[in-house]
Coordinates of C-alpha atoms in Angstrom, one line a residue:
M293 CA 22.2 -21.7 -14.1
H294 CA 24.0 -24.3 -11.9
I295 CA 23.8 -28.0 -12.4
S296 CA 24.9 -30.3 -9.6
P297 CA 24.4 -34.0 -8.7
G298 CA 21.3 -34.7 -6.7
R299 CA 21.5 -35.7 -3.1
K300 CA 18.9 -37.2 -0.9
L301 CA 17.0 -34.5 1.0
L302 CA 16.0 -35.0 4.6
P303 CA 12.2 -35.6 5.1
L304 CA 10.6 -32.9 7.1
S305 CA 9.4 -35.6 9.5
E306 CA 13.1 -36.1 10.4
S307 CA 13.7 -32.4 11.0
L308 CA 15.2 -30.5 13.8
S309 CA 13.9 -30.7 17.4
S310 CA 10.6 -28.9 18.2
H311 CA 12.8 -26.2 20.0
H312 CA 13.8 -24.9 16.6
W313 CA 10.3 -24.7 15.3
Q314 CA 9.2 -23.0 18.5
N315 CA 11.6 -20.1 17.7
I316 CA 10.4 -19.5 14.1
R317 CA 9.1 -15.9 13.8
L318 CA 8.9 -15.5 10.0
I319 CA 8.1 -17.8 7.1
A320 CA 9.3 -16.7 3.7
T321 CA 7.3 -18.7 1.2
D322 CA 7.1 -18.9 -2.6
M323 CA 3.5 -18.8 -4.0
D324 CA 2.8 -20.8 -7.2
G325 CA 3.3 -24.5 -6.5
T326 CA 4.1 -23.9 -2.9
L327 CA 1.0 -22.2 -1.5
T328 CA -1.3 -23.2 -4.3
V329 CA -2.9 -26.5 -5.2
A330 CA -3.5 -26.9 -8.9
G331 CA -3.1 -23.1 -9.2
K332 CA -5.5 -22.1 -6.5
F333 CA -5.5 -21.1 -2.8
T334 CA -7.4 -23.6 -0.6
S335 CA -9.5 -22.9 2.5
K336 CA -7.1 -25.1 4.4
L337 CA -4.1 -22.9 3.4
V338 CA -5.9 -19.7 4.4
K339 CA -6.8 -21.2 7.8
N340 CA -3.2 -22.3 8.4
L341 CA -2.0 -18.7 7.5
E342 CA -4.5 -17.3 9.9
N343 CA -3.4 -19.7 12.7
L344 CA 0.3 -18.9 12.1
T345 CA -0.4 -15.2 12.1
A346 CA -2.4 -15.5 15.3
L347 CA 0.7 -16.9 17.0
G348 CA 2.7 -13.8 16.0
I349 CA 4.5 -15.5 13.0
E350 CA 5.1 -13.1 10.1
I351 CA 4.2 -14.6 6.7
L352 CA 6.1 -13.1 3.8
I353 CA 5.2 -14.3 0.3
V354 CA 8.3 -14.3 -2.0
T355 CA 7.1 -14.7 -5.6
G356 CA 8.1 -14.2 -9.2
R357 CA 4.7 -12.8 -9.9
S358 CA 4.3 -9.2 -11.1
A359 CA 4.0 -6.0 -9.0
G360 CA 0.4 -5.7 -10.2
W361 CA -0.5 -9.1 -8.9
V362 CA 1.4 -8.8 -5.6
S363 CA 0.0 -5.4 -4.7
G364 CA -3.5 -7.0 -4.4
I365 CA -2.4 -10.2 -2.8
S366 CA -0.4 -8.4 -0.1
H367 CA -3.6 -6.6 1.1
L368 CA -6.1 -9.5 0.6
M369 CA -4.2 -12.4 2.3
P370 CA -3.5 -12.8 6.1
I371 CA 0.2 -12.0 5.6
A372 CA 2.7 -9.3 6.6
G373 CA 3.8 -8.6 3.1
A374 CA 4.9 -9.9 -0.3
I375 CA 8.1 -9.7 -2.4
A376 CA 7.3 -9.5 -6.1
E377 CA 9.3 -10.2 -9.3
N378 CA 11.9 -12.5 -7.7
G379 CA 13.2 -9.8 -5.3
G380 CA 12.6 -6.6 -7.3
L381 CA 10.2 -4.9 -4.9
C382 CA 8.1 -5.6 -1.8
Y383 CA 4.6 -4.6 -0.6
V384 CA 4.1 -4.4 3.1
F385 CA 0.6 -4.8 4.6
D386 CA -1.2 -1.5 5.2
D387 CA 1.3 0.4 3.0
E388 CA 0.1 1.2 -0.6
A389 CA 3.6 2.2 -1.9
P390 CA 6.0 -0.6 -2.8
I391 CA 9.5 -0.8 -1.4
L392 CA 11.8 -0.9 -4.4
L393 CA 14.6 -3.4 -3.7
T394 CA 16.4 -3.1 -7.1
S395 CA 17.8 0.3 -8.1
I396 CA 16.3 1.6 -11.4
E397 CA 17.4 5.1 -12.5
N398 CA 14.9 5.4 -15.4
Q399 CA 11.8 3.2 -15.5
T400 CA 11.1 3.9 -19.2
I401 CA 14.7 3.1 -20.3
H402 CA 14.7 0.0 -18.1
R403 CA 11.6 -1.4 -19.8
Q404 CA 13.0 -0.7 -23.2
Q405 CA 16.3 -2.5 -22.3
L406 CA 14.3 -5.5 -21.1
A407 CA 12.2 -5.5 -24.3
A408 CA 15.4 -5.5 -26.4
V409 CA 16.8 -8.5 -24.5
F410 CA 13.5 -10.4 -25.0
A411 CA 13.6 -9.5 -28.7
Q412 CA 17.1 -11.1 -28.9
L413 CA 15.8 -14.3 -27.2
K414 CA 12.7 -14.4 -29.4
A415 CA 14.9 -14.1 -32.6
K416 CA 16.5 -17.4 -31.5
F417 CA 13.5 -19.0 -29.9
P418 CA 10.5 -17.7 -31.9
Q419 CA 8.0 -19.9 -30.0
I420 CA 8.3 -17.9 -26.7
Q421 CA 5.4 -15.6 -25.9
E422 CA 5.3 -12.6 -23.5
S423 CA 3.4 -13.4 -20.3
A424 CA 0.0 -11.9 -19.9
D425 CA 1.0 -10.1 -16.7
N426 CA 4.2 -8.6 -18.2
S427 CA 2.6 -5.2 -18.6
F428 CA 2.1 -5.1 -14.8
R429 CA 5.8 -5.5 -14.1
I430 CA 8.4 -3.0 -13.0
T431 CA 11.8 -4.6 -12.6
D432 CA 11.8 -7.8 -14.8
W433 CA 10.3 -9.1 -18.1
T434 CA 8.6 -12.5 -18.3
F435 CA 7.5 -15.0 -20.9
D436 CA 5.6 -18.2 -20.5
I437 CA 7.7 -21.3 -19.9
A438 CA 5.4 -23.5 -22.1
N439 CA 7.3 -26.6 -23.3
L440 CA 10.8 -25.2 -23.2
T441 CA 13.5 -27.9 -22.6
L442 CA 16.2 -27.7 -20.0
E443 CA 18.7 -27.2 -22.8
E444 CA 16.8 -24.2 -24.2
L445 CA 16.5 -22.7 -20.7
Q446 CA 20.2 -23.1 -20.2
S447 CA 20.9 -21.4 -23.6
M448 CA 18.6 -18.5 -22.6
D449 CA 20.5 -18.1 -19.3
C450 CA 23.8 -17.9 -21.2
L451 CA 22.5 -15.4 -23.7
C452 CA 21.1 -13.2 -20.9
Q453 CA 24.4 -13.3 -19.0
E454 CA 26.2 -12.3 -22.2
M455 CA 24.0 -9.3 -22.5
G456 CA 24.5 -8.3 -18.9
W457 CA 21.2 -9.6 -17.5
G458 CA 20.1 -12.3 -15.1
F459 CA 17.7 -15.2 -16.0
T460 CA 15.6 -17.6 -13.9
Y461 CA 12.4 -19.6 -14.3
S462 CA 9.7 -21.2 -12.3
T463 CA 6.9 -23.7 -13.0
V464 CA 5.0 -21.0 -14.9
Q465 CA 7.3 -18.3 -16.2
C466 CA 10.8 -17.3 -17.4
H467 CA 12.2 -14.1 -16.1
I468 CA 14.7 -11.7 -17.6
K469 CA 16.0 -9.6 -14.6
P470 CA 18.8 -7.4 -13.4
L471 CA 21.9 -9.2 -12.4
G472 CA 21.9 -10.0 -8.6
Q473 CA 18.2 -9.7 -8.2
D474 CA 16.9 -12.8 -6.4
K475 CA 14.6 -13.8 -3.7
G476 CA 17.2 -14.7 -1.0
S477 CA 19.1 -11.3 -1.1
A478 CA 15.8 -9.4 -1.2
L479 CA 14.6 -11.3 1.9
L480 CA 17.9 -10.7 3.7
Q481 CA 17.7 -7.0 2.8
L482 CA 14.2 -6.7 4.3
L483 CA 15.3 -8.5 7.5
Q484 CA 18.0 -5.9 7.9
T485 CA 15.7 -2.9 7.2
H486 CA 12.1 -3.7 8.0
W487 CA 11.9 -6.8 10.2
T488 CA 15.0 -6.0 12.2
Q489 CA 13.7 -7.8 15.3
I490 CA 13.8 -11.1 13.4
S491 CA 17.2 -12.8 12.7
P492 CA 17.7 -15.3 9.8
Q493 CA 18.0 -18.0 12.5
N494 CA 14.4 -17.3 13.5
A495 CA 13.2 -17.5 9.9
I496 CA 12.5 -20.3 7.5
A497 CA 12.1 -20.3 3.7
I498 CA 10.0 -22.7 1.6
G499 CA 9.7 -23.1 -2.2
D500 CA 9.3 -25.5 -5.1
S501 CA 11.3 -24.5 -8.2
P502 CA 14.6 -23.1 -9.6
N503 CA 13.8 -19.5 -9.0
D504 CA 13.6 -20.4 -5.3
E505 CA 17.2 -21.5 -5.2
S506 CA 18.5 -18.4 -3.4
L507 CA 15.9 -19.1 -0.7
F508 CA 17.7 -22.4 -0.1
D509 CA 21.1 -20.7 0.2
P510 CA 22.1 -21.2 3.9
S511 CA 24.1 -18.0 3.7
Y512 CA 20.8 -16.1 3.7
I513 CA 18.5 -18.4 5.7
P514 CA 20.2 -21.4 7.5
V515 CA 17.1 -23.7 7.3
S516 CA 14.8 -24.1 4.3
V517 CA 12.2 -26.5 3.1
G518 CA 11.1 -27.7 -0.3
V519 CA 7.6 -29.0 -0.9
A520 CA 7.7 -32.4 -2.6
N521 CA 7.4 -31.1 -6.1
I522 CA 10.9 -29.6 -5.7
L523 CA 12.3 -33.1 -6.3
Q524 CA 11.9 -32.8 -10.1
Y525 CA 14.4 -29.9 -10.0
T526 CA 17.0 -30.8 -7.3
H527 CA 19.5 -32.1 -9.9
Q528 CA 19.6 -28.6 -11.3
L529 CA 20.3 -26.8 -8.1
T530 CA 23.5 -25.9 -6.3
H531 CA 21.6 -24.8 -3.2
K532 CA 19.0 -27.4 -2.1
P533 CA 16.5 -27.1 0.7
T534 CA 17.4 -28.6 4.1
Y535 CA 14.2 -30.6 4.2
V536 CA 11.5 -31.8 1.9
T537 CA 7.8 -32.3 2.7
S538 CA 6.0 -35.6 2.0
A539 CA 3.1 -33.7 0.3
A540 CA 3.3 -31.5 -2.8
E541 CA 2.3 -27.9 -3.4
G542 CA 0.0 -26.2 -0.8
E543 CA -0.4 -29.5 1.1
G544 CA 3.3 -29.5 1.6
F545 CA 3.2 -25.9 3.0
C546 CA 0.4 -27.0 5.3
E547 CA 2.5 -29.9 6.5
L548 CA 5.2 -27.4 7.5
A549 CA 2.6 -25.1 9.1
G550 CA 1.3 -28.0 11.1
L551 CA 4.7 -28.8 12.5
I552 CA 5.3 -25.2 13.5
L553 CA 1.8 -24.8 15.0
Q554 CA 2.3 -28.0 17.0
A555 CA 5.7 -26.9 18.3
K556 CA 4.2 -23.5 19.3
G557 CA 1.3 -25.3 21.0
D558 CA 3.7 -27.4 23.0
Q559 CA 5.7 -24.3 23.9
G560 CA 2.5 -22.7 25.2
M561 CA 1.7 -25.7 27.3
T562 CA 5.2 -25.7 28.8
D563 CA 5.1 -22.0 29.5
T564 CA 1.7 -22.4 31.2
S565 CA 2.9 -25.3 33.4
G566 CA 5.9 -23.3 34.5
H567 CA 8.6 -25.8 33.4

């Protein structure tokens, strides 16, 4: 877990020229706290997703939620696909079978190893409780973040590292995961294998919490956005988003969507006029 001094993020309203937004072809977005408002999808969000998709923009959800959750979401939402478990696997629209992004030789042994790490953490932090969706997971193990302090989270991170595992957390859950498994590297892997027609320069990432930090890493995606609620975590991040929205949660995503839709609309008017 990296801690670095905070720096003022650029407001999305002061972002790059409309030419950049006109060239966006893929939006990689976190889900909880980025697409949701008070834990729910809104009709405004769904309409924005539909409008973006209608313009040929691929929407890829990149979440820490379980394979079980994401399998359903990837088929029910107007999106191209969804990465689950912070980069562990991906579901692509119209394909029932997941794409495994983390190599696991033996699923049973893998789950047993994760359970053993969780038991070690629970011995030191007896208040932690396995997440309700943990049984629907393939690559990682989760427990509720509850009222854990930053110091406790840092200690858990160190313990996991000592045992040869990775650790991250979001606004809702803590994750024990294989080393090197993160959202940014998973996204880059998919751009190189499944969305080969889209370059990182034509993509943008958006998120709201520490487990989105790799999405803010410019070595993966050059330009990223944080919804306003990211501000409570920026002092903990080495990689920070390029821009921050004025609105929080799903309203912040809609703010970004509106900017892209406007730029695409301006592009269409220019193309039609022949200039």
